[in-house]
Coordinates of C-alpha atoms and ligand atoms in Angstrom, one line a residue:
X22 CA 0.0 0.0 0.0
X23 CA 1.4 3.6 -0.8
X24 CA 2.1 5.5 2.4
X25 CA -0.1 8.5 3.0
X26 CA 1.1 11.7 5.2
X27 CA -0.9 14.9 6.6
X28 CA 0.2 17.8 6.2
X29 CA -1.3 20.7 8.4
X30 CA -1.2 23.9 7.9
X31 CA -1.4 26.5 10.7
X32 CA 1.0 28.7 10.6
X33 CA -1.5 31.9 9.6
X34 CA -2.4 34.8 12.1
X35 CA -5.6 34.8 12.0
X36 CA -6.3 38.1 10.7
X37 CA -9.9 37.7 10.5
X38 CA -10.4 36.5 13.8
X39 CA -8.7 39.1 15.3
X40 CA -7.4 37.4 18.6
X41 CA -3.1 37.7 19.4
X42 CA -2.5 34.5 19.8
X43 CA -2.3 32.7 16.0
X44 CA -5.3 31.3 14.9
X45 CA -4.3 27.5 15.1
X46 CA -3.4 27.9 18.8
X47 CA -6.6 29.7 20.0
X48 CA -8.0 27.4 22.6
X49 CA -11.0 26.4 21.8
X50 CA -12.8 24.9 25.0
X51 CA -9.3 24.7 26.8
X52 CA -7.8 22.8 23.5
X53 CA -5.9 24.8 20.7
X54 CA -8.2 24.6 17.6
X55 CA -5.0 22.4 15.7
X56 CA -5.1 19.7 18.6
X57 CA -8.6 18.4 17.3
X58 CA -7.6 17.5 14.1
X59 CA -4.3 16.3 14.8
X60 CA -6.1 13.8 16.8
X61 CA -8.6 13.1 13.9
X62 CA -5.8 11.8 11.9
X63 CA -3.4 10.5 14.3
X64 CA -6.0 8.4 14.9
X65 CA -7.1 7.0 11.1
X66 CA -4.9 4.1 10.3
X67 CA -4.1 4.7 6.9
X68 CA -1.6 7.4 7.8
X69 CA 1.7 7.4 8.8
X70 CA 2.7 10.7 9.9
X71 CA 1.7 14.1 10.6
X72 CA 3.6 17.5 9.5
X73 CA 2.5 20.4 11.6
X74 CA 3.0 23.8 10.0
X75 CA 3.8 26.1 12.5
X76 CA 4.0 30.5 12.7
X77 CA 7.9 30.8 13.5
X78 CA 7.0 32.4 17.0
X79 CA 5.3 29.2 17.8
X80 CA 7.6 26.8 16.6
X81 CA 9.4 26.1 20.1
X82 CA 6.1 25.5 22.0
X83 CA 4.7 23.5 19.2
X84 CA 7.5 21.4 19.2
X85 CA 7.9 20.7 22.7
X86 CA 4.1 20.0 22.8
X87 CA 3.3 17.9 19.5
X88 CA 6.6 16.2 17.9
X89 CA 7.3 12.6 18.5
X90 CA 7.0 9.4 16.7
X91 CA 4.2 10.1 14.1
X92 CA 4.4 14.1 14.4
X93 CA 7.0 16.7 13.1
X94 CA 6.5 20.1 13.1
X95 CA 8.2 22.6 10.9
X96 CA 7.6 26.8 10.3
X97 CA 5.7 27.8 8.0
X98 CA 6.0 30.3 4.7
X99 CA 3.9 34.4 3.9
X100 CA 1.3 32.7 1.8
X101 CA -0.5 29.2 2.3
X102 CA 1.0 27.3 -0.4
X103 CA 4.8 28.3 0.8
X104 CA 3.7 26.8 4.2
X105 CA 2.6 23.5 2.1
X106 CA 5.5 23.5 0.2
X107 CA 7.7 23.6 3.7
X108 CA 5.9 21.0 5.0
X109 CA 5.8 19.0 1.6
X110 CA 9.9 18.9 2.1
X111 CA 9.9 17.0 4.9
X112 CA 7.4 14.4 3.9
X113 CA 8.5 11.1 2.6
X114 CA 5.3 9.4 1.8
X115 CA 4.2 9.0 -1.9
X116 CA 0.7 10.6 -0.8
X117 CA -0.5 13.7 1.3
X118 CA -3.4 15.0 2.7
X119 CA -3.1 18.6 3.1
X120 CA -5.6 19.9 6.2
X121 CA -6.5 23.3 7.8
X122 CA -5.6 23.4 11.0
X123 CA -8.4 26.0 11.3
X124 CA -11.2 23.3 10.1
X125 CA -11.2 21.2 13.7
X126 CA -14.0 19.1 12.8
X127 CA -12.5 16.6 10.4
X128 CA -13.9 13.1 10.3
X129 CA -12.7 9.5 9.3
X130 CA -15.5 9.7 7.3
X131 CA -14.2 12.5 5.0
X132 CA -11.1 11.2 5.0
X133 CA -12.5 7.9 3.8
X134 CA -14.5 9.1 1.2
X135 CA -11.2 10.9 0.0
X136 CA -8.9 7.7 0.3
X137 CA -11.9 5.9 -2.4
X138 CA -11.0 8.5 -4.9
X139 CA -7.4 7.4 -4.7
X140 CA -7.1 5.0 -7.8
X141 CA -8.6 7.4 -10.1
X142 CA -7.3 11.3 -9.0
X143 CA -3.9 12.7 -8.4
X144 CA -5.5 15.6 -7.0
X145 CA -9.1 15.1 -4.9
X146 CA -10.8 18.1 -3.3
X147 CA -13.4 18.3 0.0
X148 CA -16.4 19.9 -1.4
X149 CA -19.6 20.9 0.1
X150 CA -22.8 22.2 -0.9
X151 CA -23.7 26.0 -1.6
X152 CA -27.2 26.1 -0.1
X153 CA -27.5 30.9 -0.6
X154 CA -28.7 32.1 -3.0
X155 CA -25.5 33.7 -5.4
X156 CA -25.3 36.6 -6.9
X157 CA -23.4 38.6 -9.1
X158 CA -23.3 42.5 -7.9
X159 CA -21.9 46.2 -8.8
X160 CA -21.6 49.3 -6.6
X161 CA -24.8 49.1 -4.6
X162 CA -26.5 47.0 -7.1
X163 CA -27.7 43.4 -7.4
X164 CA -26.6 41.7 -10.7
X165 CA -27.6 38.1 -12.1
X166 CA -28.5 35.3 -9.7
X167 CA -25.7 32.4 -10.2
X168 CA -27.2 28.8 -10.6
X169 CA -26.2 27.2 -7.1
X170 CA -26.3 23.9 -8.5
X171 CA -23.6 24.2 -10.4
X172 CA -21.2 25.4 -7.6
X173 CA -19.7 23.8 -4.4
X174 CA -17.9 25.5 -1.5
X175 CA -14.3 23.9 -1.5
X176 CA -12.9 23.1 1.8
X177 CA -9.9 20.7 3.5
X178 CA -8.3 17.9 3.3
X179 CA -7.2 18.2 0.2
X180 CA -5.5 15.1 -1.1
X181 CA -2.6 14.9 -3.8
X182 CA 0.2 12.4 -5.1
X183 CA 3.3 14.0 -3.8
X184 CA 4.8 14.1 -7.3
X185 CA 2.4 15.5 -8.4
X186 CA 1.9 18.5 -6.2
X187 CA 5.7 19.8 -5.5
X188 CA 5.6 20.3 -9.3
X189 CA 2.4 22.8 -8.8
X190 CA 3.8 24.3 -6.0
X191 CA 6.8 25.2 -8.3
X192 CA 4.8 26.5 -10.8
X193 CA 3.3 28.6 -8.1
X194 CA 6.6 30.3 -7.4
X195 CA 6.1 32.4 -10.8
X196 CA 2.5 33.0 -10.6
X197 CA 1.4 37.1 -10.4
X198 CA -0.9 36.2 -7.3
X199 CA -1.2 33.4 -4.7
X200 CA -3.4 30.6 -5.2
X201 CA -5.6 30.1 -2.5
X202 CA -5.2 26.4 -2.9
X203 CA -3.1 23.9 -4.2
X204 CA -5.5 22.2 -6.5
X205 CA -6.0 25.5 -8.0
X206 CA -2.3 24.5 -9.1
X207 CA -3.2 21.3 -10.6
X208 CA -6.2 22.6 -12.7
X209 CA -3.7 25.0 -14.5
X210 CA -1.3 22.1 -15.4
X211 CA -4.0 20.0 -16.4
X212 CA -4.1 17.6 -14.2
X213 CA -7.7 16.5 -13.3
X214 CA -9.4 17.3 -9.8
X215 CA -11.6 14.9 -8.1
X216 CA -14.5 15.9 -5.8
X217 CA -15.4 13.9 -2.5
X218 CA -18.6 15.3 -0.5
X219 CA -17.1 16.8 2.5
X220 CA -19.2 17.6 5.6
X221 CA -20.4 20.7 6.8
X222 CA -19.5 20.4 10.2
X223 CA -15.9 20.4 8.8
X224 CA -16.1 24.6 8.3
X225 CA -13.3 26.8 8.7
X226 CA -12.9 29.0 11.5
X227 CA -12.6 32.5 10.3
X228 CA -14.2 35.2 12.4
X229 CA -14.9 35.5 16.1
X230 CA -18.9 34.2 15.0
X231 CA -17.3 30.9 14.0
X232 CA -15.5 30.4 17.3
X233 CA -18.8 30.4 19.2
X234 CA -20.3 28.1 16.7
X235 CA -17.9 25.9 17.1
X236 CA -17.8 25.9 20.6
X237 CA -21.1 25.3 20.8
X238 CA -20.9 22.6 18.9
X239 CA -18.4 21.0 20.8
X240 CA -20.7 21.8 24.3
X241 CA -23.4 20.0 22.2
X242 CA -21.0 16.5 22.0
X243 CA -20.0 16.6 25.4
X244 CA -23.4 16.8 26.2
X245 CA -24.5 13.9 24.4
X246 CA -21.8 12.0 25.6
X247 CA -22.3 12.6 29.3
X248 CA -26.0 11.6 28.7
X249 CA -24.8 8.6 27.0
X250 CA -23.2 7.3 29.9
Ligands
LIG330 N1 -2.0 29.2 6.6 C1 -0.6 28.8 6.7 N2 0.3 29.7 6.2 C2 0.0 30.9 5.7 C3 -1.4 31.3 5.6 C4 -2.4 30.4 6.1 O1 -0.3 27.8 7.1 N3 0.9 31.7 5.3 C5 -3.0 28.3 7.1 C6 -3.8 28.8 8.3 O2 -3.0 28.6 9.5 C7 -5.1 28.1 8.3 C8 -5.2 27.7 6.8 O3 -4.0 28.0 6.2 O4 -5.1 26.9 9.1 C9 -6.3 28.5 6.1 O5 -6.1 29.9 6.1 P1 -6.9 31.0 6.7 O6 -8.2 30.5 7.3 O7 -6.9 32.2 5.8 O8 -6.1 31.4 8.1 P2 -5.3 32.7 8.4 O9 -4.5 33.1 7.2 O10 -4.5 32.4 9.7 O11 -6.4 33.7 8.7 P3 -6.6 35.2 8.1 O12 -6.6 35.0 6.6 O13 -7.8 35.7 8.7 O14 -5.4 36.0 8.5
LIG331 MG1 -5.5 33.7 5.3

């Protein structure tokens, strides 16, 4: 069987969120946000290791605190896809998964559903459903409704043959702007990009209204699980 790492990235501010502490390492009910997914796949057997992506000032602590056996933390680049790229060069598996570290809520199910897609895609994406309405608009002014069938939100993991990606994220190095992904990459070398349905639950954490929910949602399966005992 091919061997299979994780690769994820958290070594963004958080800009958005507006907290001083980088996003990744905001607690979220005492945890830092990274620590749930780390567990996620720490815990799936098909892979072997996990790379953290790391902010330089949080490189010591996250060291201290994560590497070992299956985990090795490294810093992390300005835009996303140089933090990939960092985390790609320390990675010997013929596969990777790249993840978020500000999605928590990643399941063995997603990352099943990506691991079927394996034998026909270099390159599969997480996607969910748009459920707004989408619109086109101009100045103050609402322009043509956009059919919402025909699009889906994009989300992580993202999963790639190595190979595959390090020669997108060299292509990247020349590009006028940033890709905000890595399969963006792909698509321009023509490589095809697969789509597994991801889950909703699996959202990113972007603004201080995302925190709540997301705490919330945790409350919610503590909940449950005290009820269920
Ligand atoms: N990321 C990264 N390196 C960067 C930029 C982003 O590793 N140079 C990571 C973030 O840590 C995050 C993921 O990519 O886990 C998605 O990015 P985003 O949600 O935009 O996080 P931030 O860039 O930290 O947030 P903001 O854009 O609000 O500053
Ligand atoms: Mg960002």
């Amino acid at each position: 069987m091919s061997s299979l790492d994780v690769i994820i990235v958290a070594a963004g501010s958080g800009t958005r969120l507006g907290l001083s502490v980088p996003k990744a390492f905001v607690p979220l009910m005492g945890k830092p946000i990274l620590s749930y997914s780390l567990q996620t796949f720490l815990s799936h057997q098909a892979i072997n290791s996990v790379i953290l992506v790391v902010p330089d000032s949080m490189y010591e602590s996250a060291n201290r605190d994560y590497a070992g056996k299956r985990v090795k933390v490294t810093t992390g680049g300005e835009h996303r896809w140089q933090s990939v790229s960092r985390g790609i060069d320390i990675s010997d598996a013929e596969w990777v998964m790249i993840h978020d570290a500000a999605r928590p809520f990643v399941s063995n199910m997603v990352i099943d559903r990506l691991l079927a897609m394996k034998p026909k895609y270099d390159c599969v994406i997480t996607v969910t459903p748009e459920v707004d309405t989408i619109r086109m608009y101009s100045g103050d002014q609402a322009g043509e409704t956009v059919d919402r069938d025909k699009l889906v939100r994009v989300g992580t993991p993202q999963m790639f043959r190595k190979e595959t990606l390090c020669q997108g994220l060299i292509r990247a190095k020349s590009l006028p702007t940033p890709p905000t992904d890595e399969a963006i990459l792909m698509q321009q070398m023509g490589v095809k990009v697969g789509i597994a349905w991801g889950d909703p639950r699996n959202f990113k954490i972007t603004t201080p209204s995302d925190l709540e929910i997301a705490e919330a949602l945790i409350a919610r399966s503590q909940q449950m699980s005290l009820g269920g005992q």
